[in-house]
Coordinates of C-alpha atoms and ligand atoms in Angstrom, one line a residue:
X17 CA 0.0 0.0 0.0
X18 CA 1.7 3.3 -1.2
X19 CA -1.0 5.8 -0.7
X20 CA -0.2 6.6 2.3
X21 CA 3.4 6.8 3.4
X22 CA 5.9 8.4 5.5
X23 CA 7.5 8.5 8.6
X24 CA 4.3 9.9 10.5
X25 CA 2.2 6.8 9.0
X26 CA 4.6 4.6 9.9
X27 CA 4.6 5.4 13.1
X28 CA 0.7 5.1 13.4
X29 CA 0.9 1.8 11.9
X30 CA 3.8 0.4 14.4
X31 CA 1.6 2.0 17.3
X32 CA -1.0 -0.2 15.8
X33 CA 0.5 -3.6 15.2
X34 CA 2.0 -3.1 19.1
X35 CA -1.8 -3.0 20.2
X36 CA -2.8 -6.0 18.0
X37 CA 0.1 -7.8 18.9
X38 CA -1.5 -7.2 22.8
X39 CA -4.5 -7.8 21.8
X40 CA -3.7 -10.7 19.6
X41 CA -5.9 -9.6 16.8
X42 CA -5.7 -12.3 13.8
X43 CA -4.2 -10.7 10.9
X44 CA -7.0 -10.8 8.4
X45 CA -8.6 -8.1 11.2
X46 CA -5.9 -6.0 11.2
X47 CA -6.1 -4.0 7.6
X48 CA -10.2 -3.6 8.5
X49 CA -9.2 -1.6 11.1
X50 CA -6.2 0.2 10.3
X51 CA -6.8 1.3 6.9
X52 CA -8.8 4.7 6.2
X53 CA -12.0 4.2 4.7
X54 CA -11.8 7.3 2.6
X55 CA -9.1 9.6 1.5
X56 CA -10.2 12.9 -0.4
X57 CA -7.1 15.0 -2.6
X58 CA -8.7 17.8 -3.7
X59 CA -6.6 21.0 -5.3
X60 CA -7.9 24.8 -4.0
X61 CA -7.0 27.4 -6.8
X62 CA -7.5 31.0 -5.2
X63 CA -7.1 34.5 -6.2
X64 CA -3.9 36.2 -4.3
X65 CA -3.8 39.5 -3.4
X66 CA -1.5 40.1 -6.5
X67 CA -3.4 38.9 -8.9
X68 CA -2.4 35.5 -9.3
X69 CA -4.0 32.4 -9.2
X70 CA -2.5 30.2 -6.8
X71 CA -3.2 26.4 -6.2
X72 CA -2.7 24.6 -3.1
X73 CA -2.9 20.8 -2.0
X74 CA -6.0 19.9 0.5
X75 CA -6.9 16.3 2.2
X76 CA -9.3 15.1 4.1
X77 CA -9.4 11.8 5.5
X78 CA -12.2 9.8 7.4
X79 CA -10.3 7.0 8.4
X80 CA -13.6 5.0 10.2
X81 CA -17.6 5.5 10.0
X82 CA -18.6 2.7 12.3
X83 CA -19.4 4.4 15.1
X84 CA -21.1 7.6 13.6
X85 CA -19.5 10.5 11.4
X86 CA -15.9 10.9 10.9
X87 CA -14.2 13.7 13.2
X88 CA -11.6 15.7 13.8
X89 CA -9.8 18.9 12.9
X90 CA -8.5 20.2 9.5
X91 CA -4.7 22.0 9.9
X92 CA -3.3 23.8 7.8
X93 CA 0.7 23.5 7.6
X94 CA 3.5 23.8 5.0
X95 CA 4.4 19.9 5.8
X96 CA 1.5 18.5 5.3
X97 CA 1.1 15.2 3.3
X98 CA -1.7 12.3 2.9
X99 CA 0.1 10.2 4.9
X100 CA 0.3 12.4 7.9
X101 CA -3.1 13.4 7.5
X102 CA -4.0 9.5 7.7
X103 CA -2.2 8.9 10.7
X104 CA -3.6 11.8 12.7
X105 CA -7.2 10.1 11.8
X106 CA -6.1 7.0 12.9
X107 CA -5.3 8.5 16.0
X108 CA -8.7 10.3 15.9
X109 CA -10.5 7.0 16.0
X110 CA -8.6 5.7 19.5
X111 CA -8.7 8.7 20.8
X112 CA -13.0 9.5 20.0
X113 CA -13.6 5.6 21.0
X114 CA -11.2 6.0 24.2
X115 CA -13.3 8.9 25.4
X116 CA -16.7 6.9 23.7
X117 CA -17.5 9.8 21.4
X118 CA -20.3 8.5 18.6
X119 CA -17.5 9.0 15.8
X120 CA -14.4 7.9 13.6
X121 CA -11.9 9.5 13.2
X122 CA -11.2 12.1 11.0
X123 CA -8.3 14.9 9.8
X124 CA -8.2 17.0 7.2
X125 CA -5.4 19.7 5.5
X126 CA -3.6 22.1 3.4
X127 CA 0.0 22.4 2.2
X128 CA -0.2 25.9 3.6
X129 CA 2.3 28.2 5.7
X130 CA -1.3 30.6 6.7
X131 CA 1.2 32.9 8.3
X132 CA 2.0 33.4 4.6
X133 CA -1.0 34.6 3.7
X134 CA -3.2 37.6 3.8
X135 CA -6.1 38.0 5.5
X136 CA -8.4 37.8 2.6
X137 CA -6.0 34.8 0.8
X138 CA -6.5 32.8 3.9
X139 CA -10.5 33.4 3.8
X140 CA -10.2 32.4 0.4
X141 CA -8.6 29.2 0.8
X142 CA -10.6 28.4 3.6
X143 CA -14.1 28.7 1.8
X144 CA -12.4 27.1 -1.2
X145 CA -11.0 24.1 0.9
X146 CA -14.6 23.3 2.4
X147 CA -16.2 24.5 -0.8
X148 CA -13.9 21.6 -2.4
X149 CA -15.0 19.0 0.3
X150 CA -19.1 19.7 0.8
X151 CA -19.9 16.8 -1.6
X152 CA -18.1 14.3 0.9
X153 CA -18.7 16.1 4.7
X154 CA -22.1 16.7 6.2
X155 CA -23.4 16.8 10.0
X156 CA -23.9 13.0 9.7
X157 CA -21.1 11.6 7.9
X158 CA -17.9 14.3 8.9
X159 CA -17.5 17.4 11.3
X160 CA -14.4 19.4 11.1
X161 CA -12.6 21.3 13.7
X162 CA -9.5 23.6 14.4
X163 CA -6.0 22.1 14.1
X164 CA -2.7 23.4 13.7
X165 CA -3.0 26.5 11.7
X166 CA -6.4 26.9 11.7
X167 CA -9.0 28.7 14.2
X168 CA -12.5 30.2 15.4
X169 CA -12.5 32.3 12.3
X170 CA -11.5 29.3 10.0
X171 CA -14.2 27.7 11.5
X172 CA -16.6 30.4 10.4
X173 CA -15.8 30.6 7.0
X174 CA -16.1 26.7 6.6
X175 CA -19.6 27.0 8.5
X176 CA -20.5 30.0 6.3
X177 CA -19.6 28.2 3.1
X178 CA -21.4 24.9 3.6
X179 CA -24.2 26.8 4.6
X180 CA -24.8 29.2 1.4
X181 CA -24.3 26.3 -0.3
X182 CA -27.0 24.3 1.3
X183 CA -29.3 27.8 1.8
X184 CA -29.4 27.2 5.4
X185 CA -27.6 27.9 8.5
X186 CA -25.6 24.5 10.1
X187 CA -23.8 25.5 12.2
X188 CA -23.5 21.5 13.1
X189 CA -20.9 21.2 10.5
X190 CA -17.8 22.3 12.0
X191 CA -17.0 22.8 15.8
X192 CA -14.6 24.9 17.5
X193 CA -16.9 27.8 15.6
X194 CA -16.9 31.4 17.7
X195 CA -20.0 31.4 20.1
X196 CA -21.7 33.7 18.6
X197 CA -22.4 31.9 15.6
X198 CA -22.9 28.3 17.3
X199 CA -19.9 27.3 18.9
X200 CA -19.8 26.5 22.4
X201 CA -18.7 27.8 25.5
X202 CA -15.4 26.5 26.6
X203 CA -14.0 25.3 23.6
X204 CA -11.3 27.5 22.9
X205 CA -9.4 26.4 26.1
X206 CA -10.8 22.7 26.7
X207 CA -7.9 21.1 24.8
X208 CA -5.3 22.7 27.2
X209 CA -7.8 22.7 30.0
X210 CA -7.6 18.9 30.0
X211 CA -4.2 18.4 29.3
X212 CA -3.5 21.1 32.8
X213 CA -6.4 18.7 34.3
X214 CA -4.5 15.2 33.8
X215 CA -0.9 16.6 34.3
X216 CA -2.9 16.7 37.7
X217 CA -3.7 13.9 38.2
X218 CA -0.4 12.4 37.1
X219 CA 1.3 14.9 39.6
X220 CA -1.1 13.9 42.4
X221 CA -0.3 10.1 41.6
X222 CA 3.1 10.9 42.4
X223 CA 2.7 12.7 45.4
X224 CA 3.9 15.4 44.2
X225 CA 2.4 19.2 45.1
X226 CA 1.3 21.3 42.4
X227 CA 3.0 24.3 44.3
X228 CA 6.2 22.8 44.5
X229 CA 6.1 21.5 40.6
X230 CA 7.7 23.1 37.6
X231 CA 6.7 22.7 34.1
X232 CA 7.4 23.2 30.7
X233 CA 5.9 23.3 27.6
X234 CA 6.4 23.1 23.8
X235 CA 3.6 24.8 21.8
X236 CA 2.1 28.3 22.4
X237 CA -0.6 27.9 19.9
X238 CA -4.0 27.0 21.4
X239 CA -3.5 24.1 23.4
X240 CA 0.0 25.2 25.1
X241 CA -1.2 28.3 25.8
X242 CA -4.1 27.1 27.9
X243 CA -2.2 23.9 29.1
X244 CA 0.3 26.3 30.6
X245 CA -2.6 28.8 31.8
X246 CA -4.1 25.9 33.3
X247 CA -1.2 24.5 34.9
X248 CA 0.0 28.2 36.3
X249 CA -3.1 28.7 38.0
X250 CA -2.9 26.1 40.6
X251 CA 0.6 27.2 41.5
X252 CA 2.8 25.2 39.4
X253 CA 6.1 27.1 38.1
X254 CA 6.3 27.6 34.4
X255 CA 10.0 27.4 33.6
X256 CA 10.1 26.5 30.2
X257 CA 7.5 27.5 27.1
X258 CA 8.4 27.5 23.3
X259 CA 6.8 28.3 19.9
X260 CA 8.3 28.1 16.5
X261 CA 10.2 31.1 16.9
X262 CA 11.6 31.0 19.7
X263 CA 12.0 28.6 23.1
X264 CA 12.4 30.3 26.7
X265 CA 13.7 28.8 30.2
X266 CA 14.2 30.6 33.2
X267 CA 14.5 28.5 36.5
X268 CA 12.8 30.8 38.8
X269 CA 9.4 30.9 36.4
X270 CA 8.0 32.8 33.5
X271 CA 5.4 35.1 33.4
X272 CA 2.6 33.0 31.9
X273 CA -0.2 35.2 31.7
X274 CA 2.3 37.9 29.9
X275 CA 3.6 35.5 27.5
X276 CA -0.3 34.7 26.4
X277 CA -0.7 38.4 26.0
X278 CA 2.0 39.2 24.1
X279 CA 1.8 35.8 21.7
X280 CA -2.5 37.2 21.3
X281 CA -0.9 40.4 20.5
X282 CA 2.4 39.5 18.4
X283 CA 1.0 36.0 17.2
X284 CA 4.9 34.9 18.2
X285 CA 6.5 34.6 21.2
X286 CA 9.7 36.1 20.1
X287 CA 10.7 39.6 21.6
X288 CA 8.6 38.8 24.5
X289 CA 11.7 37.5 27.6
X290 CA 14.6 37.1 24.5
X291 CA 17.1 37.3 27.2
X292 CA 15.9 33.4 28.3
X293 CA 16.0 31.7 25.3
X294 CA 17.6 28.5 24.2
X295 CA 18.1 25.7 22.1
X296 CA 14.5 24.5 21.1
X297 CA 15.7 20.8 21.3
X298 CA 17.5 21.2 24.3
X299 CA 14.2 22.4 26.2
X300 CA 12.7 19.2 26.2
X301 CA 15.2 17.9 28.2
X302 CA 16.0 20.1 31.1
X303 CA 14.9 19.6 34.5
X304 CA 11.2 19.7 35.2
X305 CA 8.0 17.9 37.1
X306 CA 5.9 18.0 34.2
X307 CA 7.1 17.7 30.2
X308 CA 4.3 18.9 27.7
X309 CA 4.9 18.4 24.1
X310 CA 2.2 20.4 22.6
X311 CA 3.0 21.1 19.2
X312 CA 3.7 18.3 16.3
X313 CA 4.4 15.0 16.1
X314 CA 7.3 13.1 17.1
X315 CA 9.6 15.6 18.8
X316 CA 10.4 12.6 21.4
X317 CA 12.5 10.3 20.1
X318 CA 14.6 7.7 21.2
X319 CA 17.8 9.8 22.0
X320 CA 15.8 12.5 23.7
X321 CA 13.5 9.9 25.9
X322 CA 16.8 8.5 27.1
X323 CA 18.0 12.1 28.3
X324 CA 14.2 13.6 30.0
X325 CA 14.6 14.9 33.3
X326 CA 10.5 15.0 33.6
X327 CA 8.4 12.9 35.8
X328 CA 5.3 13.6 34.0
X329 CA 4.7 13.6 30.3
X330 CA 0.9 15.2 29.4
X331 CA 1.2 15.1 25.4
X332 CA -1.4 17.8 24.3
X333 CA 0.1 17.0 20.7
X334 CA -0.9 14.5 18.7
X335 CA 1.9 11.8 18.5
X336 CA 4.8 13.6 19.9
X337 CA 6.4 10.5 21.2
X338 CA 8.1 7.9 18.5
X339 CA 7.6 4.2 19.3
X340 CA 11.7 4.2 19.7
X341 CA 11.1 6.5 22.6
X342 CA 8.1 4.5 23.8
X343 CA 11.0 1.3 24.2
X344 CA 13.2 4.0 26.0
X345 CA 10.5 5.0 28.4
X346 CA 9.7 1.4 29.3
X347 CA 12.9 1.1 30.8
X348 CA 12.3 4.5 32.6
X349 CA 10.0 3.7 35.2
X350 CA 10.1 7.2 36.9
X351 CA 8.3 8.7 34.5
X352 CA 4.5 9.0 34.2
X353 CA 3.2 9.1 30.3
X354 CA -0.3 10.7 29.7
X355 CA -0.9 9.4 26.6
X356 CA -2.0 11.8 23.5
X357 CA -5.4 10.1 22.9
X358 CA -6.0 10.4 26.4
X359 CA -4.2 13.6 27.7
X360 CA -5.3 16.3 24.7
X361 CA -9.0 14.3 24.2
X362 CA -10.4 17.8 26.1
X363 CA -10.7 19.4 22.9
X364 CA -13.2 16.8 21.0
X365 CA -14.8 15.9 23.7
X366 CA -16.1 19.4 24.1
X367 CA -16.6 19.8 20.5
X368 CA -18.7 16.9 20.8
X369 CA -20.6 19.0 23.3
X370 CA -20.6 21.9 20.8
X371 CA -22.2 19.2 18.0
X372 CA -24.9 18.0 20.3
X373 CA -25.7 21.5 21.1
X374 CA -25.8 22.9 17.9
X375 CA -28.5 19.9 16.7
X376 CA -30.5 20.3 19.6
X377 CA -30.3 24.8 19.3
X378 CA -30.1 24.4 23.7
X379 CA -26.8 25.7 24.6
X380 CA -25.1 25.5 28.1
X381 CA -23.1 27.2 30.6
X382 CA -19.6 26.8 30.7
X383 CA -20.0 25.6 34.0
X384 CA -22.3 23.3 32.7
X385 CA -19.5 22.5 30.0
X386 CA -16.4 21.9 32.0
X387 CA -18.2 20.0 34.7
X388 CA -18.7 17.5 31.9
X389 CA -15.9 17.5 30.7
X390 CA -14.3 16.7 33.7
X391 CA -16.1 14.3 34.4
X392 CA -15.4 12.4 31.0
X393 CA -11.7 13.0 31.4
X394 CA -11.5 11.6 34.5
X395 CA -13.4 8.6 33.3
X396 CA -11.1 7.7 30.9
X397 CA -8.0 8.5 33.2
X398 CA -9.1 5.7 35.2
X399 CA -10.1 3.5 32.8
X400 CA -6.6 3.5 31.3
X401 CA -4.7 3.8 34.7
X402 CA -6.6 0.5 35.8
X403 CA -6.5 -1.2 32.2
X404 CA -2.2 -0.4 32.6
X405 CA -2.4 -2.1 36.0
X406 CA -4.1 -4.8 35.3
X407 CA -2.4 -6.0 31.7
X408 CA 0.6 -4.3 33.2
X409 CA 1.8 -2.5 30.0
X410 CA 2.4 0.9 29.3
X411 CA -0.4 4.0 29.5
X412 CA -0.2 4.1 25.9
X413 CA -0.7 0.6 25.0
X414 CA -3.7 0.8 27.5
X415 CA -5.4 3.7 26.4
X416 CA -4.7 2.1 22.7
X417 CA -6.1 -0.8 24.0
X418 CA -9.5 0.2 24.7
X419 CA -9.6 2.6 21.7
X420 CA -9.5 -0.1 19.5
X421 CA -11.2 -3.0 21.3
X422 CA -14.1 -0.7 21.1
X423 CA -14.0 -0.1 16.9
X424 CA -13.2 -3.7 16.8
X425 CA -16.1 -4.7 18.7
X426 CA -18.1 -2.6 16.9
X427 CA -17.3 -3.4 13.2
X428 CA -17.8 -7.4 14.6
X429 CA -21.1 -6.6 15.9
X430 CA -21.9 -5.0 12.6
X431 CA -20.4 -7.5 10.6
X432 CA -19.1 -7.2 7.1
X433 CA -21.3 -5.9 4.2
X434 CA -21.9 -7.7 1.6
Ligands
LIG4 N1 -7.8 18.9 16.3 C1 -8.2 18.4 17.6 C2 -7.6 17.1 17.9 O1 -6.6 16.7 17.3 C3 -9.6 18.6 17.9 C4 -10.5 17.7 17.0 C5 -12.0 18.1 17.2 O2 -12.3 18.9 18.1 O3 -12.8 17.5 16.5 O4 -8.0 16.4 18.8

């Protein structure tokens, strides 16, 4: 199968075999399950500001529809390939059946730097992008979201399109839209929220105080942002915090609050505490309580798991941690690993919210929202805490585990058609 390659599909489909290996799922299962059901290439031609007609690469891939509609968030990022796309909706489908969200998984993107666009060019690709897609997404069969690169406005435009389209307002076909046109309450910050929420409970599983615990984090974009909001708040020092452009340490804490300000303001971190910065790569491995990756995939790899000086990791990105430094970890006991499909689940679990809402038109307090999403986190932290206990294996493999077994079981109960 060449469609989809590369490194970040290989590493879903290794992930994958170490589950059915565990599992011991008979071979002639295994390509039901792992293999997308549908992949959409589309190309977006759109005016520039210039004048010239530009075309860029989109995908969109709904890699199960057992359960209900595909879901998951579209990013858009200069990197992007069908392949990686593929694996983040395989990841999409643990993670939704992990947390027992009525979906598959989905992911969906465009070979874009948006930073390199206009305002208008990067409307313009948006509408064209879901414009492109409306004969293969709907309410029922696959709701987009933000991802890397894309955001509450994105989300708009994609709801606005698909609505003149159809000649009616649904908002139900996208979530993570702004409130006032249908999104929900608590949204924005539920995907850091949860991954502050579990580092936690990870912390408090090791005895360990949040007031006397540092942290650091990779990714001021949405979810690192939050995540190190969340974490901040109940006392824990933020030494470290990165973006693209920049990565800053300073032993006796950052300014958190300040550093979301100024990234809201600047959209970068850089200029904001330039006197602290160092080596991106070396971040990852100084001294801290907890470690949170939460930016792209596979920034932990074997060399660096060996060298962590964490005793939590709370991934808020999807599949920063290779399965080379998964074998590292195993032999580092010390460390507590909150899985991705687990740890960063905050954000479509809420959007699931957001969906439910939007079919029913009764919307709820954020209260109302967090509460819940609480409580479904901590569900699924115990699941997977108990399931690693019991089978002793990895957090990982257990909260892989019980993403799966629950497709599985649910394309046997099916059965196959014809
Ligand atoms: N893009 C986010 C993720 O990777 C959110 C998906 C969603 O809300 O549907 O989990």
């Amino acid at each position: 199968m060449t469609l989809f390659a590369g490194p970040v599909f290989e590493m879903a489909k290794r992930q994958f075999h170490i589950i059915a290996d565990h599992l011991e799922i008979p071979v002639d299962e295994r390509e039901r399950l792992l293999m997308p059901k549908r992949a959409i290439a589309v190309s977006c031609p759109i005016h520039m500001d210039d004048g010239r007609t530009a075309v860029f690469q989109g995908f969109r891939v709904q890699h199960h529809l057992t359960l209900g509609p595909a879901k998951g968030g579209t990013r858009f990022s200069a990197n992007v390939d069908l392949g990686e796309i593929a694996a983040l909706a395989i990841w999409m489908s643990w993670k939704c059946a992990l947390a027992e969200l009525p979906y598959g998984g989905g992911k969906g993107g465009v070979a874009v730097d948006p930073l390199s666009l206009s305002l208008r060019e990067l409307e313009n690709l948006s509408r064209r992008y879901m414009e492109e897609m409306i004969p293969f997404v709907g309410p029922r069969t696959d709701i987009m979201a933000p991802d890397m690169g894309t955001n509450e406005q994105v989300m708009a435009w994609f709801m606005d399109t698909y609505s003149m389209n159809k000649g009616v307002t649904i908002p139900e076909i996208v979530t993570g839209k702004p409130v006032g046109s249908g999104g929900t309450l608590g949204r924005r910050e539920a995907t850091g929220h949860g991954v502050a929420f579990l580092a936690f409970r990870a912390l408090d599983r090791l005895g360990i105080e949040p007031s006397r615990a540092t942290a650091i984090i990779q990714g001021f974009g949405n979810v690192g942002s939050h995540a190190a909001l969340g974490l901040a708040a109940r006392g824990v020092r933020v030494t470290g915090i990165s973006d693209h452009t920049i990565a800053l340490y300073d032993a006796r804490g950052l300014d958190v609050k300040a550093a979301a300000a100024y990234a809201a303001r600047h959209g970068v971190l850089k200029g904001f505490a330039d006197a602290a910065a160092v080596s991106p790569r070396d971040l990852l491995t100084l001294p801290c309580d907890v470690l949170a990756p939460c930016a792209v995939e596979r920034v932990i790899d074997g060399e660096i798991a060996a060298k962590l000086q964490c005793r939590v990791i709370a991934e808020g990105a999807n599949g920063p941690t290779t399965p080379e430094a998964d074998e590292a970890l195993a032999q580092r006991k010390e460390i507590f690993v909150v899985p991705d499909i687990l740890c960063n689940a905050g954000g479509v679990i809420v959007s699931y919210f957001e969906w439910v809402q939007d079919l029913q038109q009764y919307f709820w307090s954020r209260d109302e929202v967090m509460d819940k999403l609480e409580r479904a986190l901590d569900r699924s932290w115990s699941k997977v805490v108990e399931r690693a206990e019991k089978d002793g294996v990895s957090t990982r493999t257990a909260a892989m585990a019980i993403g799966v077994e629950r497709v599985r079981e649910a394309k046997r109960a099916r059965g196959l058609f014809p």
